Amino acid sequence: MTRIDVGVLGATGMVGQQFALQLAGLPWFSLTWLAASERSEGRAYREAAPWRLPVPIPAEIADRQVEGCVPGRGPKVVFSALDAGVAGDIEQAFAAAGHIVVSNARNYRMDAVVPLLVPEVNPDHLALTSRQCASRGWKGAIVTNPNCSTVFLAMVLAALRDFEPRAVVVSTMQAVSGAGYPGVASLDILGNVVPFISNEEEKMESETKKILGRMGANGVEPHPVAISAHTNRVAVINGHTEAISVGFGVKPPEQEIKSALVTFAGRPQEMKLPTAPVKAIEYLEEQNRPQPRLDVDRGRGMTVTVGRLRACRVLDYKLVALGHNTVRGAAGAAVLNAELMHAEGRL
Amino acid sequence: MTRIDVGVLGATGMVGQQFALQLAGLPWFSLTWLAASERSEGRAYREAAPWRLPVPIPAEIADRQVEGCVPGRGPKVVFSALDAGVAGDIEQAFAAAGHIVVSNARNYRMDAVVPLLVPEVNPDHLALTSRQCASRGWKGAIVTNPNCSTVFLAMVLAALRDFEPRAVVVSTMQAVSGAGYPGVASLDILGNVVPFISNEEEKMESETKKILGRMGANGVEPHPVAISAHTNRVAVINGHTEAISVGFGVKPPEQEIKSALVTFAGRPQEMKLPTAPVKAIEYLEEQNRPQPRLDVDRGRGMTVTVGRLRACRVLDYKLVALGHNTVRGAAGAAVLNAELMHAEGRL
Amino acid sequence: MTRIDVGVLGATGMVGQQFALQLAGLPWFSLTWLAASERSEGRAYREAAPWRLPVPIPAEIADRQVEGCVPGRGPKVVFSALDAGVAGDIEQAFAAAGHIVVSNARNYRMDAVVPLLVPEVNPDHLALTSRQCASRGWKGAIVTNPNCSTVFLAMVLAALRDFEPRAVVVSTMQAVSGAGYPGVASLDILGNVVPFISNEEEKMESETKKILGRMGANGVEPHPVAISAHTNRVAVINGHTEAISVGFGVKPPEQEIKSALVTFAGRPQEMKLPTAPVKAIEYLEEQNRPQPRLDVDRGRGMTVTVGRLRACRVLDYKLVALGHNTVRGAAGAAVLNAELMHAEGRL
Amino acid sequence: MTRIDVGVLGATGMVGQQFALQLAGLPWFSLTWLAASERSEGRAYREAAPWRLPVPIPAEIADRQVEGCVPGRGPKVVFSALDAGVAGDIEQAFAAAGHIVVSNARNYRMDAVVPLLVPEVNPDHLALTSRQCASRGWKGAIVTNPNCSTVFLAMVLAALRDFEPRAVVVSTMQAVSGAGYPGVASLDILGNVVPFISNEEEKMESETKKILGRMGANGVEPHPVAISAHTNRVAVINGHTEAISVGFGVKPPEQEIKSALVTFAGRPQEMKLPTAPVKAIEYLEEQNRPQPRLDVDRGRGMTVTVGRLRACRVLDYKLVALGHNTVRGAAGAAVLNAELMHAEGRL
């Protein structure tokens, strides 16, 4: 099988670097096009991107020349690691010009004709893309993945969908890598907690409902679950930990909850997509897990680890979930989206 | 006014050191007796207590000889910084022998005849001590302060008592100093979150209900509020942060909630007890506060700081509270308890 | 005694905030003028300066209006907390206009007619200011304090001056607060060491020689000691730790070294300047001290703590020194400089 | 080729776990025997060893039964992860009984008939083992690897051996994983530096001289280089950083130093031992590298990264070195020792 050429928009920033790393060595895609702002245009990638990941820059792209974000240039499939400040216009221009834009940016996530995709949860939402041509006139399409803290919650709730989640209170402890570079100042987080992340609570509350929503005749009908999020930044490099209380329409015995979590799987596992983890969710029995330092890399960062399932005195159950915010919560999520689209013949 | 002699049981450990520091320079008490286990007996305090606080050891006690925890010796008023493993027997023996034991240990907190006291919240619970003689035959008494993470929640809920709190979901991010020394291993917490603290959730859930409870003919009737706690350890030295969602029987406008928090005061403020902060609760308007590094020392560690009051999609409101776990949550709490008792003529 | 009005140039940044805090409550100076860039002009200080210190903003300046950095305006004595990028021109303009500029900026530290002052070490260097009028035509003067990591080393070497220090190898572990705000990115320092701080090694190596230098007919003759510095950033909020090896022209017994450190004092201690610590240097006998978390605040941040004096197999002795980088290493240093000048009738 | 059975003494502790992980998947050895203290005997490894590494416990050993440390049992080749408190007697008993003990413990490192081996540096020292039978009557042998902070310095100096290193001042910033579990208390290291590690400086100073020493007729003659070490603990999980100043008998141009570092290789690289990194030393050109968070895993933790080579004003040159303390500094070092012995037909 020949590999499909793909590109990255915004390739020089932190998220762009994570895309570069995530795509290295994958069987279906070949990263042949690195695009960034004018400032970087024409420079070698290794010069333009001040590499800040603990794995060395992949040799096959280090010397590749960075190009401009010009629609029509580059391969059909492009991943977007663009900042929200510029993603809106650029992604639309690429979609209009016929590119498939697999985006990590927040701009089109809540757009009625754009799938907010978690391949294990709502692969059917991909059908939305067919409306993009009709309503927007795009020859290509935009597909998005959720905000990092949203994915982990959405996957847990999807696993428990049969029990009809009605209410969720979630409090996060989020890693600094979620804020990019330079991102969080060290004076703000060393030995500290910052109980606020701009717009993060709103994203968790609205995106989760769209992801879990049902595809109807008129698009996605948001799931009725009520979600209240407290989002906090802590002194962790990678890994968002989420303390979740959840109430159900149909309260099941604890063992059924655990069983639903452990057996949760979806299209990526069935189709054995290259980036899919064997276990979408892994349940850890130790009473003090999951922990970011010990568990964030499970399933090469694509597995959501869960633990501490127990009764909640206010809602029905409570538990702890953990996910890798720059892998399952960003670059890995987008790549899995693209793999699903490829497996379904949509690329 | 002559100062009252007081002693500390378990003076050489971390909590004992915090008592020594807290008592230094206070106007009503004079720390004249330091008691610890046999291992320390007869040694100078500076030798027996490996001092680990960022303020040097108070000169007036550095060379004092440590004595054994023998009931009948030492002053009438003793603070207990004992580990729970030994506090049960020793505190009872001291109470039986006529001492007033002002304890930070957990052993008697939930005992039906022992006050679990927060002076701003339930000063009337002190009346329970009169039952100790009758039912236990103690010539003295035991008075306890709550678990560190409990105090801050209890004070917030007490401020909102008129609105009839019905349900609370709280998720904590707790400092390592709450676990004593050596306490939490650095390998467990550097760049990490541990989503479990042994028995902590149970304490928050039950102690808070007792503190907020009504003194009735048969003792304290627990408050009916349902509480669900998620307790987590983070890489912070001092200061427990709590993300709180709360539902009320009588849902007030947001402004009334804030007003109730800001104006919250009690006996300690009325009587201007030496250790009482001017503000029991301080509300911070900045959207990213309170933060342990910036706010934990407000009111010399005795003020609970609160911020981010906003609507909750599941319960009625949510907010963030922060308190100094070794001051308002331990040694300072006990000292304030003793000051209240002294001001009421109970010592 | 009436207090002298003083101002702060660059009052809204991190260093400016530290000056505001340092000056609060001092007996000789009254902070009546806060100057900053045009962006802040006309705004209340509390609005213009996003306060990031763990002590609340002093009430007496919170609502003061920020003014522009215009020479001739404001009081005669101004502290400069300006960034090096703008300090050169502004400080010169103020000095020319008759102001006494007590600067923390690096721009004029190595200028032949500007004192690089540590009051305990080289108070006689203040005589340099008389040359400023002659050679520069300034009606006022500029006096500087050293780079933060330089001060602690200079004080240790000054205490040992009689033994003729010949060679010094020093390796630092420096706090993030030395880099201002936002300064060091959390991704760069959480669980990490950065073995490079721009221009820091050069400053330590050259400034120390000037500070220890002898005032001669032609200005300061740099001390002949050879200094080699390794400067590193570590995950500490406040406090630079320095591992120092030193060789002497006259190798003394260890006890004499310790005695020289312990008894080190200078003009600030003799004159009991308000900001002067009782002990300029404090020697800690415990084998694992000094430590930033435990010792940085000694002498209200103005004492340099030293420990671990022992033989060195390459040079003669080695030891560890620690100082508070934003107090003794910045704002406190400048204020002590001004107090010395005031006590000597130079203001 | 059939794999050689090997065992681990002290398999349940932190170092033992690192051996278990290091040996998993290696081609030459098969870990078939896990021995520990009586407390663990008879239990499944997964029960006896509270696994604290970020990679899950290898499946092939998780259920293996832990056995006692009884000489004569278990395979001929045993790795020792024993604590120094018990390693002396147990290792000797195993060597006497005919086992080849490849030890990470410190007990026999400075023994005149025991090789203190770094395969790239002093493979000829293995010849010492032949004296063990004669002088101690051991049927087997003991081979040791250096203390973690020693290895990285020794490799750098070995690369520069031709220039005759005469004097070295080294200051370390060491990770907490070097202290085992629970090891360093979080209260001691969060936001802190501890400028003391028990016996560490002595080890660096003496072990390095033995490693670099020449095999003579009467054993190893220590290298004449004078070494002075400052050892410090910092808030890093893995990776010791070392700031090194070095003076030479023959001072070379800077470019020759760099070239010697970059081209440094030894028997492990020539023989392509399975655990050997392609580059024993990797030189990083960025001015702020190496850094533990970014570089510690290079060469799967077996490469020493070096950077910042520059002139030193006191000795000749200075540079920064970094190594993975639990891999190249412990378990990986021992495994490489065993691989060298196997390749040389000594097992």
Short mmCIF file of C-alpha atoms in Angstrom, two decimals, chain B residues 14 52 176-177 180-191 234-238, chain D residues 14 52 176-177 180-191 234-238:
data_model
loop_
_atom_site.label_atom_id
_atom_site.label_comp_id
_atom_site.label_asym_id
_atom_site.label_seq_id
_atom_site.Cartn_x
_atom_site.Cartn_y
_atom_site.Cartn_z
CA MET B 14 5.94 17.98 62.23
CA ARG B 52 11.87 21.38 59.25
CA VAL B 176 2.08 17.54 50.84
CA SER B 177 2.60 19.16 54.23
CA GLY B 180 3.64 15.06 57.76
CA TYR B 181 7.29 14.15 57.44
CA PRO B 182 8.65 12.22 55.60
CA GLY B 183 5.08 11.84 54.35
CA VAL B 184 4.68 11.80 50.60
CA ALA B 185 7.69 10.44 48.68
CA SER B 186 9.07 12.85 46.12
CA LEU B 187 8.84 10.14 43.44
CA ASP B 188 5.09 10.08 44.05
CA ILE B 189 4.39 13.75 43.66
CA LEU B 190 7.00 15.55 41.53
CA GLY B 191 5.23 16.35 38.28
CA VAL B 234 -0.67 17.69 44.28
CA ALA B 235 2.83 19.16 44.24
CA VAL B 236 2.16 22.04 46.62
CA ILE B 237 3.92 22.61 49.97
CA ASN B 238 1.16 24.41 51.89
CA MET D 14 13.29 0.18 43.18
CA ARG D 52 6.54 2.24 40.74
CA VAL D 176 15.44 12.02 43.27
CA SER D 177 15.18 8.58 41.68
CA GLY D 180 15.30 4.93 45.84
CA TYR D 181 11.80 4.70 47.27
CA PRO D 182 10.48 6.34 49.40
CA GLY D 183 13.85 8.11 49.31
CA VAL D 184 13.69 11.88 49.33
CA ALA D 185 10.67 13.33 51.14
CA SER D 186 8.60 15.66 49.02
CA LEU D 187 8.82 18.34 51.72
CA ASP D 188 12.59 18.29 51.23
CA ILE D 189 12.67 18.77 47.49
CA LEU D 190 9.55 20.50 46.14
CA GLY D 191 10.70 23.99 45.16
CA VAL D 234 17.15 18.91 42.85
CA ALA D 235 13.50 18.44 41.92
CA VAL D 236 14.07 16.17 38.92
CA ILE D 237 12.77 12.60 38.55
CA ASN D 238 15.47 11.11 36.32
#
